[in-house]
mmCIF file with all atom_site columns, C-alpha atoms in Angstrom:
data_model
loop_
_atom_site.group_PDB
_atom_site.id
_atom_site.type_symbol
_atom_site.label_atom_id
_atom_site.label_alt_id
_atom_site.label_comp_id
_atom_site.label_asym_id
_atom_site.label_entity_id
_atom_site.label_seq_id
_atom_site.pdbx_PDB_ins_code
_atom_site.Cartn_x
_atom_site.Cartn_y
_atom_site.Cartn_z
_atom_site.occupancy
_atom_site.B_iso_or_equiv
_atom_site.pdbx_formal_charge
_atom_site.auth_seq_id
_atom_site.auth_comp_id
_atom_site.auth_asym_id
_atom_site.auth_atom_id
_atom_site.pdbx_PDB_model_num
ATOM 1   C CA . MET A 1 1   ? 220.791 177.198 23.908 1.00 90.00 ? 22  MET A CA 1
ATOM 2   C CA . GLN A 1 2   ? 224.281 176.584 22.594 1.00 89.00 ? 23  GLN A CA 1
ATOM 3   C CA . VAL A 1 3   ? 224.174 174.223 19.581 1.00 92.00 ? 24  VAL A CA 1
ATOM 4   C CA . SER A 1 4   ? 226.625 172.867 17.055 1.00 92.00 ? 25  SER A CA 1
ATOM 5   C CA . LEU A 1 5   ? 226.184 173.532 13.346 1.00 94.00 ? 26  LEU A CA 1
ATOM 6   C CA . ASP A 1 6   ? 224.714 170.036 12.981 1.00 93.00 ? 27  ASP A CA 1
ATOM 7   C CA . GLY A 1 7   ? 222.150 170.664 15.704 1.00 91.00 ? 28  GLY A CA 1
ATOM 8   C CA . PHE A 1 8   ? 223.571 169.038 18.824 1.00 89.00 ? 29  PHE A CA 1
ATOM 9   C CA . ASN A 1 9   ? 223.603 170.858 22.148 1.00 88.00 ? 30  ASN A CA 1
ATOM 10  C CA . SER A 1 10  ? 225.802 168.466 24.093 1.00 77.00 ? 31  SER A CA 1
ATOM 11  C CA . THR A 1 11  ? 228.023 165.471 23.582 1.00 72.00 ? 32  THR A CA 1
ATOM 12  C CA . GLY A 1 12  ? 226.958 163.359 26.522 1.00 64.00 ? 33  GLY A CA 1
ATOM 13  C CA . PRO A 1 13  ? 224.584 162.590 29.338 1.00 64.00 ? 34  PRO A CA 1
ATOM 14  C CA . ASN A 1 14  ? 226.063 165.323 31.554 1.00 63.00 ? 35  ASN A CA 1
ATOM 15  C CA . ASP A 1 15  ? 225.471 168.028 28.918 1.00 62.00 ? 36  ASP A CA 1
ATOM 16  C CA . GLU A 1 16  ? 229.164 168.313 28.067 1.00 64.00 ? 37  GLU A CA 1
ATOM 17  C CA . GLN A 1 17  ? 229.865 171.419 25.982 1.00 71.00 ? 38  GLN A CA 1
ATOM 18  C CA . LYS A 1 18  ? 233.655 171.583 25.714 1.00 73.00 ? 39  LYS A CA 1
ATOM 19  C CA . TRP A 1 19  ? 233.192 172.375 22.009 1.00 73.00 ? 40  TRP A CA 1
ATOM 20  C CA . VAL A 1 20  ? 231.353 175.673 22.651 1.00 74.00 ? 41  VAL A CA 1
ATOM 21  C CA . THR A 1 21  ? 233.037 178.709 21.126 1.00 68.00 ? 42  THR A CA 1
ATOM 22  C CA . TRP A 1 22  ? 233.319 180.956 24.149 1.00 76.00 ? 43  TRP A CA 1
ATOM 23  C CA . ALA A 1 23  ? 232.737 184.495 22.936 1.00 87.00 ? 44  ALA A CA 1
ATOM 24  C CA . TRP A 1 24  ? 231.160 186.101 25.996 1.00 89.00 ? 45  TRP A CA 1
ATOM 25  C CA . ASP A 1 25  ? 232.115 189.624 24.963 1.00 90.00 ? 46  ASP A CA 1
ATOM 26  C CA . GLU A 1 26  ? 230.242 189.174 21.674 1.00 93.00 ? 47  GLU A CA 1
ATOM 27  C CA . ILE A 1 27  ? 227.087 187.582 23.031 1.00 93.00 ? 48  ILE A CA 1
ATOM 28  C CA . LYS A 1 28  ? 226.972 189.232 26.465 1.00 94.00 ? 49  LYS A CA 1
ATOM 29  C CA . GLN A 1 29  ? 224.560 192.076 25.674 1.00 96.00 ? 50  GLN A CA 1
ATOM 30  C CA . TYR A 1 30  ? 222.164 189.759 23.878 1.00 96.00 ? 51  TYR A CA 1
ATOM 31  C CA . VAL A 1 31  ? 222.226 187.245 26.742 1.00 95.00 ? 52  VAL A CA 1
ATOM 32  C CA . LEU A 1 32  ? 221.725 189.943 29.391 1.00 97.00 ? 53  LEU A CA 1
ATOM 33  C CA . GLU A 1 33  ? 218.777 191.471 27.541 1.00 97.00 ? 54  GLU A CA 1
ATOM 34  C CA . LEU A 1 34  ? 217.243 188.046 26.974 1.00 97.00 ? 55  LEU A CA 1
ATOM 35  C CA . ALA A 1 35  ? 217.652 187.073 30.629 1.00 97.00 ? 56  ALA A CA 1
ATOM 36  C CA . ASP A 1 36  ? 216.235 190.402 31.798 1.00 97.00 ? 57  ASP A CA 1
ATOM 37  C CA . SER A 1 37  ? 213.102 189.865 29.671 1.00 97.00 ? 58  SER A CA 1
ATOM 38  C CA . ALA A 1 38  ? 212.078 187.034 32.037 1.00 98.00 ? 59  ALA A CA 1
ATOM 39  C CA . ASP A 1 39  ? 211.113 186.999 35.690 1.00 97.00 ? 60  ASP A CA 1
ATOM 40  C CA . THR A 1 40  ? 210.795 183.220 35.933 1.00 97.00 ? 61  THR A CA 1
ATOM 41  C CA . GLU A 1 41  ? 213.307 180.537 35.015 1.00 97.00 ? 62  GLU A CA 1
ATOM 42  C CA . ILE A 1 42  ? 212.274 176.912 34.685 1.00 97.00 ? 63  ILE A CA 1
ATOM 43  C CA . ILE A 1 43  ? 214.852 174.199 35.215 1.00 94.00 ? 64  ILE A CA 1
ATOM 44  C CA . GLY A 1 44  ? 214.970 170.431 35.248 1.00 93.00 ? 65  GLY A CA 1
ATOM 45  C CA . ARG A 1 45  ? 216.089 168.755 38.476 1.00 91.00 ? 66  ARG A CA 1
ATOM 46  C CA . LYS A 1 46  ? 219.273 167.271 37.005 1.00 88.00 ? 67  LYS A CA 1
ATOM 47  C CA . LEU A 1 47  ? 220.542 170.702 35.969 1.00 88.00 ? 68  LEU A CA 1
ATOM 48  C CA . ALA A 1 48  ? 219.319 172.520 39.100 1.00 90.00 ? 69  ALA A CA 1
ATOM 49  C CA . VAL A 1 49  ? 221.541 170.563 41.479 1.00 88.00 ? 70  VAL A CA 1
ATOM 50  C CA . ASP A 1 50  ? 224.732 172.226 40.201 1.00 88.00 ? 71  ASP A CA 1
ATOM 51  C CA . TYR A 1 51  ? 223.275 175.151 38.263 1.00 89.00 ? 72  TYR A CA 1
ATOM 52  C CA . ILE A 1 52  ? 221.540 177.058 41.062 1.00 90.00 ? 73  ILE A CA 1
ATOM 53  C CA . PRO A 1 53  ? 224.506 176.834 43.489 1.00 91.00 ? 74  PRO A CA 1
ATOM 54  C CA . TYR A 1 54  ? 226.852 177.948 40.677 1.00 91.00 ? 75  TYR A CA 1
ATOM 55  C CA . TRP A 1 55  ? 224.824 181.107 40.035 1.00 92.00 ? 76  TRP A CA 1
ATOM 56  C CA . LEU A 1 56  ? 224.387 181.833 43.738 1.00 91.00 ? 77  LEU A CA 1
ATOM 57  C CA . ASP A 1 57  ? 228.155 181.570 44.190 1.00 94.00 ? 78  ASP A CA 1
ATOM 58  C CA . THR A 1 58  ? 228.786 183.769 41.128 1.00 94.00 ? 79  THR A CA 1
ATOM 59  C CA . LEU A 1 59  ? 226.530 186.400 42.686 1.00 93.00 ? 80  LEU A CA 1
ATOM 60  C CA . THR A 1 60  ? 229.105 186.775 45.497 1.00 95.00 ? 81  THR A CA 1
ATOM 61  C CA . ARG A 1 61  ? 231.977 187.578 43.110 1.00 96.00 ? 82  ARG A CA 1
ATOM 62  C CA . GLN A 1 62  ? 231.640 191.069 41.611 1.00 96.00 ? 83  GLN A CA 1
ATOM 63  C CA . ASN A 1 63  ? 234.736 190.605 39.425 1.00 97.00 ? 84  ASN A CA 1
ATOM 64  C CA . ASP A 1 64  ? 233.373 187.439 37.775 1.00 94.00 ? 85  ASP A CA 1
ATOM 65  C CA . PRO A 1 65  ? 232.543 187.956 34.064 1.00 93.00 ? 86  PRO A CA 1
ATOM 66  C CA . MET A 1 66  ? 229.156 186.347 34.763 1.00 93.00 ? 87  MET A CA 1
ATOM 67  C CA . TYR A 1 67  ? 228.323 188.627 37.711 1.00 96.00 ? 88  TYR A CA 1
ATOM 68  C CA . GLU A 1 68  ? 225.846 190.800 35.772 1.00 96.00 ? 89  GLU A CA 1
ATOM 69  C CA . LEU A 1 69  ? 223.997 187.722 34.576 1.00 95.00 ? 90  LEU A CA 1
ATOM 70  C CA . SER A 1 70  ? 224.005 186.253 38.084 1.00 95.00 ? 91  SER A CA 1
ATOM 71  C CA . LYS A 1 71  ? 222.291 189.426 39.383 1.00 96.00 ? 92  LYS A CA 1
ATOM 72  C CA . ILE A 1 72  ? 219.465 188.920 36.888 1.00 96.00 ? 93  ILE A CA 1
ATOM 73  C CA . LYS A 1 73  ? 219.214 185.219 37.705 1.00 94.00 ? 94  LYS A CA 1
ATOM 74  C CA . GLY A 1 74  ? 219.210 186.019 41.407 1.00 92.00 ? 95  GLY A CA 1
ATOM 75  C CA . ARG A 1 75  ? 216.066 188.128 40.984 1.00 94.00 ? 96  ARG A CA 1
ATOM 76  C CA . GLN A 1 76  ? 214.229 185.537 38.942 1.00 95.00 ? 97  GLN A CA 1
ATOM 77  C CA . GLN A 1 77  ? 211.915 183.021 40.509 1.00 95.00 ? 98  GLN A CA 1
ATOM 78  C CA . LYS A 1 78  ? 213.230 179.544 39.799 1.00 95.00 ? 99  LYS A CA 1
ATOM 79  C CA . VAL A 1 79  ? 210.833 176.654 39.195 1.00 96.00 ? 100 VAL A CA 1
ATOM 80  C CA . VAL A 1 80  ? 212.515 173.268 39.389 1.00 95.00 ? 101 VAL A CA 1
ATOM 81  C CA . PHE A 1 81  ? 210.627 170.431 37.744 1.00 95.00 ? 102 PHE A CA 1
ATOM 82  C CA . THR A 1 82  ? 211.184 167.289 39.769 1.00 94.00 ? 103 THR A CA 1
ATOM 83  C CA . LYS A 1 83  ? 209.656 163.996 40.745 1.00 93.00 ? 104 LYS A CA 1
ATOM 84  C CA . THR A 1 84  ? 212.254 163.239 43.434 1.00 92.00 ? 105 THR A CA 1
ATOM 85  C CA . LEU A 1 85  ? 213.072 166.413 45.388 1.00 90.00 ? 106 LEU A CA 1
ATOM 86  C CA . GLU A 1 86  ? 210.850 166.954 48.419 1.00 90.00 ? 107 GLU A CA 1
ATOM 87  C CA . GLN A 1 87  ? 211.882 170.535 49.169 1.00 86.00 ? 108 GLN A CA 1
ATOM 88  C CA . SER A 1 88  ? 214.004 173.262 47.667 1.00 86.00 ? 109 SER A CA 1
ATOM 89  C CA . GLU A 1 89  ? 217.245 174.188 49.369 1.00 79.00 ? 110 GLU A CA 1
ATOM 90  C CA . TRP A 1 90  ? 217.478 177.442 47.380 1.00 82.00 ? 111 TRP A CA 1
ATOM 91  C CA . GLU A 1 91  ? 215.835 180.805 48.006 1.00 85.00 ? 112 GLU A CA 1
ATOM 92  C CA . ASN A 1 92  ? 213.266 182.060 45.523 1.00 89.00 ? 113 ASN A CA 1
ATOM 93  C CA . THR A 1 93  ? 212.804 178.524 44.192 1.00 93.00 ? 114 THR A CA 1
ATOM 94  C CA . ILE A 1 94  ? 209.704 176.406 44.074 1.00 95.00 ? 115 ILE A CA 1
ATOM 95  C CA . LEU A 1 95  ? 209.271 172.795 43.042 1.00 96.00 ? 116 LEU A CA 1
ATOM 96  C CA . ALA A 1 96  ? 206.876 171.747 40.300 1.00 96.00 ? 117 ALA A CA 1
ATOM 97  C CA . LYS A 1 97  ? 205.977 168.111 40.818 1.00 95.00 ? 118 LYS A CA 1
ATOM 98  C CA . GLY A 1 98  ? 202.876 167.748 38.654 1.00 95.00 ? 119 GLY A CA 1
ATOM 99  C CA . ASN A 1 99  ? 202.253 167.126 34.973 1.00 97.00 ? 120 ASN A CA 1
ATOM 100 C CA . LEU A 1 100 ? 204.769 169.063 32.851 1.00 97.00 ? 121 LEU A CA 1
ATOM 101 C CA . VAL A 1 101 ? 202.225 170.476 30.399 1.00 97.00 ? 122 VAL A CA 1
ATOM 102 C CA . LYS A 1 102 ? 199.792 171.573 33.112 1.00 97.00 ? 123 LYS A CA 1
ATOM 103 C CA . GLU A 1 103 ? 202.532 173.096 35.281 1.00 97.00 ? 124 GLU A CA 1
ATOM 104 C CA . VAL A 1 104 ? 204.098 175.069 32.414 1.00 97.00 ? 125 VAL A CA 1
ATOM 105 C CA . ASN A 1 105 ? 200.742 176.283 31.116 1.00 97.00 ? 126 ASN A CA 1
ATOM 106 C CA . LYS A 1 106 ? 199.827 177.385 34.636 1.00 97.00 ? 127 LYS A CA 1
ATOM 107 C CA . LEU A 1 107 ? 203.051 179.441 34.769 1.00 97.00 ? 128 LEU A CA 1
ATOM 108 C CA . LYS A 1 108 ? 202.365 180.890 31.314 1.00 96.00 ? 129 LYS A CA 1
ATOM 109 C CA . ASN A 1 109 ? 198.955 182.097 32.487 1.00 96.00 ? 130 ASN A CA 1
ATOM 110 C CA . GLU A 1 110 ? 200.392 184.016 35.452 1.00 95.00 ? 131 GLU A CA 1
ATOM 111 C CA . ASN A 1 111 ? 200.999 187.748 35.235 1.00 95.00 ? 132 ASN A CA 1
ATOM 112 C CA . GLY A 1 112 ? 204.552 188.914 34.777 1.00 95.00 ? 133 GLY A CA 1
ATOM 113 C CA . LYS A 1 113 ? 207.381 188.869 32.332 1.00 96.00 ? 134 LYS A CA 1
ATOM 114 C CA . ASP A 1 114 ? 208.475 185.970 30.124 1.00 97.00 ? 135 ASP A CA 1
ATOM 115 C CA . ILE A 1 115 ? 209.576 182.542 31.301 1.00 98.00 ? 136 ILE A CA 1
ATOM 116 C CA . ILE A 1 116 ? 213.054 181.351 30.296 1.00 98.00 ? 137 ILE A CA 1
ATOM 117 C CA . VAL A 1 117 ? 214.730 177.952 30.201 1.00 96.00 ? 138 VAL A CA 1
ATOM 118 C CA . TYR A 1 118 ? 218.447 177.292 29.635 1.00 86.00 ? 139 TYR A CA 1
ATOM 119 C CA . GLY A 1 119 ? 218.634 173.499 29.869 1.00 78.00 ? 140 GLY A CA 1
ATOM 120 C CA . GLY A 1 120 ? 219.471 170.705 30.528 1.00 82.00 ? 141 GLY A CA 1
ATOM 121 C CA . SER A 1 121 ? 219.061 168.802 27.361 1.00 87.00 ? 142 SER A CA 1
ATOM 122 C CA . SER A 1 122 ? 216.490 166.208 28.433 1.00 90.00 ? 143 SER A CA 1
ATOM 123 C CA . PHE A 1 123 ? 214.302 168.805 30.160 1.00 94.00 ? 144 PHE A CA 1
ATOM 124 C CA . VAL A 1 124 ? 214.328 171.167 27.172 1.00 95.00 ? 145 VAL A CA 1
ATOM 125 C CA . SER A 1 125 ? 213.687 168.195 24.889 1.00 94.00 ? 146 SER A CA 1
ATOM 126 C CA . ALA A 1 126 ? 210.571 167.356 26.921 1.00 95.00 ? 147 ALA A CA 1
ATOM 127 C CA . LEU A 1 127 ? 209.377 170.969 26.628 1.00 96.00 ? 148 LEU A CA 1
ATOM 128 C CA . VAL A 1 128 ? 209.992 170.972 22.858 1.00 96.00 ? 149 VAL A CA 1
ATOM 129 C CA . LYS A 1 129 ? 208.131 167.675 22.452 1.00 95.00 ? 150 LYS A CA 1
ATOM 130 C CA . GLU A 1 130 ? 205.052 169.174 24.132 1.00 95.00 ? 151 GLU A CA 1
ATOM 131 C CA . ASN A 1 131 ? 205.174 172.443 22.091 1.00 94.00 ? 152 ASN A CA 1
ATOM 132 C CA . LEU A 1 132 ? 205.747 174.410 25.298 1.00 96.00 ? 153 LEU A CA 1
ATOM 133 C CA . ILE A 1 133 ? 208.526 176.638 23.952 1.00 96.00 ? 154 ILE A CA 1
ATOM 134 C CA . ASP A 1 134 ? 207.241 179.690 22.094 1.00 96.00 ? 155 ASP A CA 1
ATOM 135 C CA . GLU A 1 135 ? 210.626 181.155 21.137 1.00 97.00 ? 156 GLU A CA 1
ATOM 136 C CA . PHE A 1 136 ? 214.041 179.645 20.497 1.00 97.00 ? 157 PHE A CA 1
ATOM 137 C CA . HIS A 1 137 ? 217.297 181.567 20.931 1.00 97.00 ? 158 HIS A CA 1
ATOM 138 C CA . LEU A 1 138 ? 219.993 179.343 19.448 1.00 96.00 ? 159 LEU A CA 1
ATOM 139 C CA . PHE A 1 139 ? 223.692 180.168 19.634 1.00 93.00 ? 160 PHE A CA 1
ATOM 140 C CA . VAL A 1 140 ? 224.969 178.162 16.668 1.00 94.00 ? 161 VAL A CA 1
ATOM 141 C CA . ASN A 1 141 ? 228.664 177.394 17.126 1.00 92.00 ? 162 ASN A CA 1
ATOM 142 C CA . PRO A 1 142 ? 230.994 176.926 14.139 1.00 92.00 ? 163 PRO A CA 1
ATOM 143 C CA . VAL A 1 143 ? 231.664 173.263 14.898 1.00 90.00 ? 164 VAL A CA 1
ATOM 144 C CA . VAL A 1 144 ? 230.284 169.975 13.576 1.00 92.00 ? 165 VAL A CA 1
ATOM 145 C CA . LEU A 1 145 ? 230.050 167.189 16.156 1.00 89.00 ? 166 LEU A CA 1
ATOM 146 C CA . GLY A 1 146 ? 228.639 164.330 14.103 1.00 91.00 ? 167 GLY A CA 1
ATOM 147 C CA . LYS A 1 147 ? 226.843 162.966 17.139 1.00 88.00 ? 168 LYS A CA 1
ATOM 148 C CA . GLY A 1 148 ? 225.505 164.105 20.463 1.00 87.00 ? 169 GLY A CA 1
ATOM 149 C CA . VAL A 1 149 ? 222.279 165.132 22.150 1.00 87.00 ? 170 VAL A CA 1
ATOM 150 C CA . SER A 1 150 ? 219.673 167.322 20.474 1.00 91.00 ? 171 SER A CA 1
ATOM 151 C CA . ILE A 1 151 ? 216.814 169.186 22.114 1.00 92.00 ? 172 ILE A CA 1
ATOM 152 C CA . PHE A 1 152 ? 214.735 168.146 19.100 1.00 92.00 ? 173 PHE A CA 1
ATOM 153 C CA . ASN A 1 153 ? 215.328 164.396 19.466 1.00 91.00 ? 174 ASN A CA 1
ATOM 154 C CA . ARG A 1 154 ? 211.925 163.595 21.007 1.00 92.00 ? 175 ARG A CA 1
ATOM 155 C CA . LEU A 1 155 ? 209.655 165.303 18.503 1.00 91.00 ? 176 LEU A CA 1
ATOM 156 C CA . ASN A 1 156 ? 206.708 163.231 17.295 1.00 88.00 ? 177 ASN A CA 1
ATOM 157 C CA . ASN A 1 157 ? 205.755 165.815 14.658 1.00 89.00 ? 178 ASN A CA 1
ATOM 158 C CA . TRP A 1 158 ? 207.632 168.636 13.019 1.00 90.00 ? 179 TRP A CA 1
ATOM 159 C CA . GLN A 1 159 ? 207.325 172.150 14.346 1.00 92.00 ? 180 GLN A CA 1
ATOM 160 C CA . LYS A 1 160 ? 207.339 175.145 12.057 1.00 95.00 ? 181 LYS A CA 1
ATOM 161 C CA . LEU A 1 161 ? 209.428 178.121 13.146 1.00 96.00 ? 182 LEU A CA 1
ATOM 162 C CA . LYS A 1 162 ? 209.757 181.662 11.836 1.00 98.00 ? 183 LYS A CA 1
ATOM 163 C CA . LEU A 1 163 ? 213.129 183.381 11.959 1.00 98.00 ? 184 LEU A CA 1
ATOM 164 C CA . ARG A 1 164 ? 212.759 186.651 13.835 1.00 98.00 ? 185 ARG A CA 1
ATOM 165 C CA . LYS A 1 165 ? 216.422 187.691 14.008 1.00 97.00 ? 186 LYS A CA 1
ATOM 166 C CA . SER A 1 166 ? 219.868 186.446 13.035 1.00 98.00 ? 187 SER A CA 1
ATOM 167 C CA . ILE A 1 167 ? 223.136 187.949 14.285 1.00 97.00 ? 188 ILE A CA 1
ATOM 168 C CA . THR A 1 168 ? 226.555 186.863 13.033 1.00 97.00 ? 189 THR A CA 1
ATOM 169 C CA . CYS A 1 169 ? 229.417 187.281 15.505 1.00 95.00 ? 190 CYS A CA 1
ATOM 170 C CA . ASP A 1 170 ? 233.112 187.655 14.651 1.00 94.00 ? 191 ASP A CA 1
ATOM 171 C CA . SER A 1 171 ? 233.798 184.381 16.509 1.00 93.00 ? 192 SER A CA 1
ATOM 172 C CA . GLY A 1 172 ? 231.619 182.511 14.012 1.00 93.00 ? 193 GLY A CA 1
ATOM 173 C CA . ILE A 1 173 ? 228.696 182.095 16.393 1.00 94.00 ? 194 ILE A CA 1
ATOM 174 C CA . VAL A 1 174 ? 225.370 182.867 14.743 1.00 96.00 ? 195 VAL A CA 1
ATOM 175 C CA . ILE A 1 175 ? 222.572 183.854 17.121 1.00 96.00 ? 196 ILE A CA 1
ATOM 176 C CA . GLN A 1 176 ? 219.227 182.771 15.712 1.00 98.00 ? 197 GLN A CA 1
ATOM 177 C CA . HIS A 1 177 ? 215.935 183.844 17.275 1.00 98.00 ? 198 HIS A CA 1
ATOM 178 C CA . TYR A 1 178 ? 212.882 181.869 16.115 1.00 98.00 ? 199 TYR A CA 1
ATOM 179 C CA . ASP A 1 179 ? 209.196 182.005 17.006 1.00 97.00 ? 200 ASP A CA 1
ATOM 180 C CA . LEU A 1 180 ? 207.102 178.840 17.049 1.00 94.00 ? 201 LEU A CA 1
ATOM 181 C CA . ILE A 1 181 ? 204.286 179.069 14.504 1.00 92.00 ? 202 ILE A CA 1
ATOM 182 C CA . GLU A 1 182 ? 201.172 177.194 15.528 1.00 74.00 ? 203 GLU A CA 1
#
């Protein structure tokens, strides 16, 4: 998740991130390895509508800087959490329409690799609120927004994290990998 130094991951209801320091060359290997560690990606409905078609389109363009990542995403099973969609229009995608906690825990109990989530903000916030995220990979950008949307805005109780890794990039981005401590 891309975040500002003051902890915001977007500046509006459409997850605007014009402030993100784009340093793909610096973070690429980390992102590719992280994505490849998962065989399932969970997504909220609001993000899925544009997100899945974007990655499917990127998969058709071998010269696109995001092509390698799109190949990984193309292999992953996508689970879209929705109350409104009746069917998926995307291959390798299923709809989860039940209780968020039960659905995620069911996925966690399946065999396979890790599960990954990239956003959107409200969906990730719901996962954080329910203690459903075991690891956080935060790409802290060298910018202070002063206001915005945080994935931690719905917490009822604090969550203790343990820093597993921190990587400082030349662009000023600091990649922080935390584990949730229960």
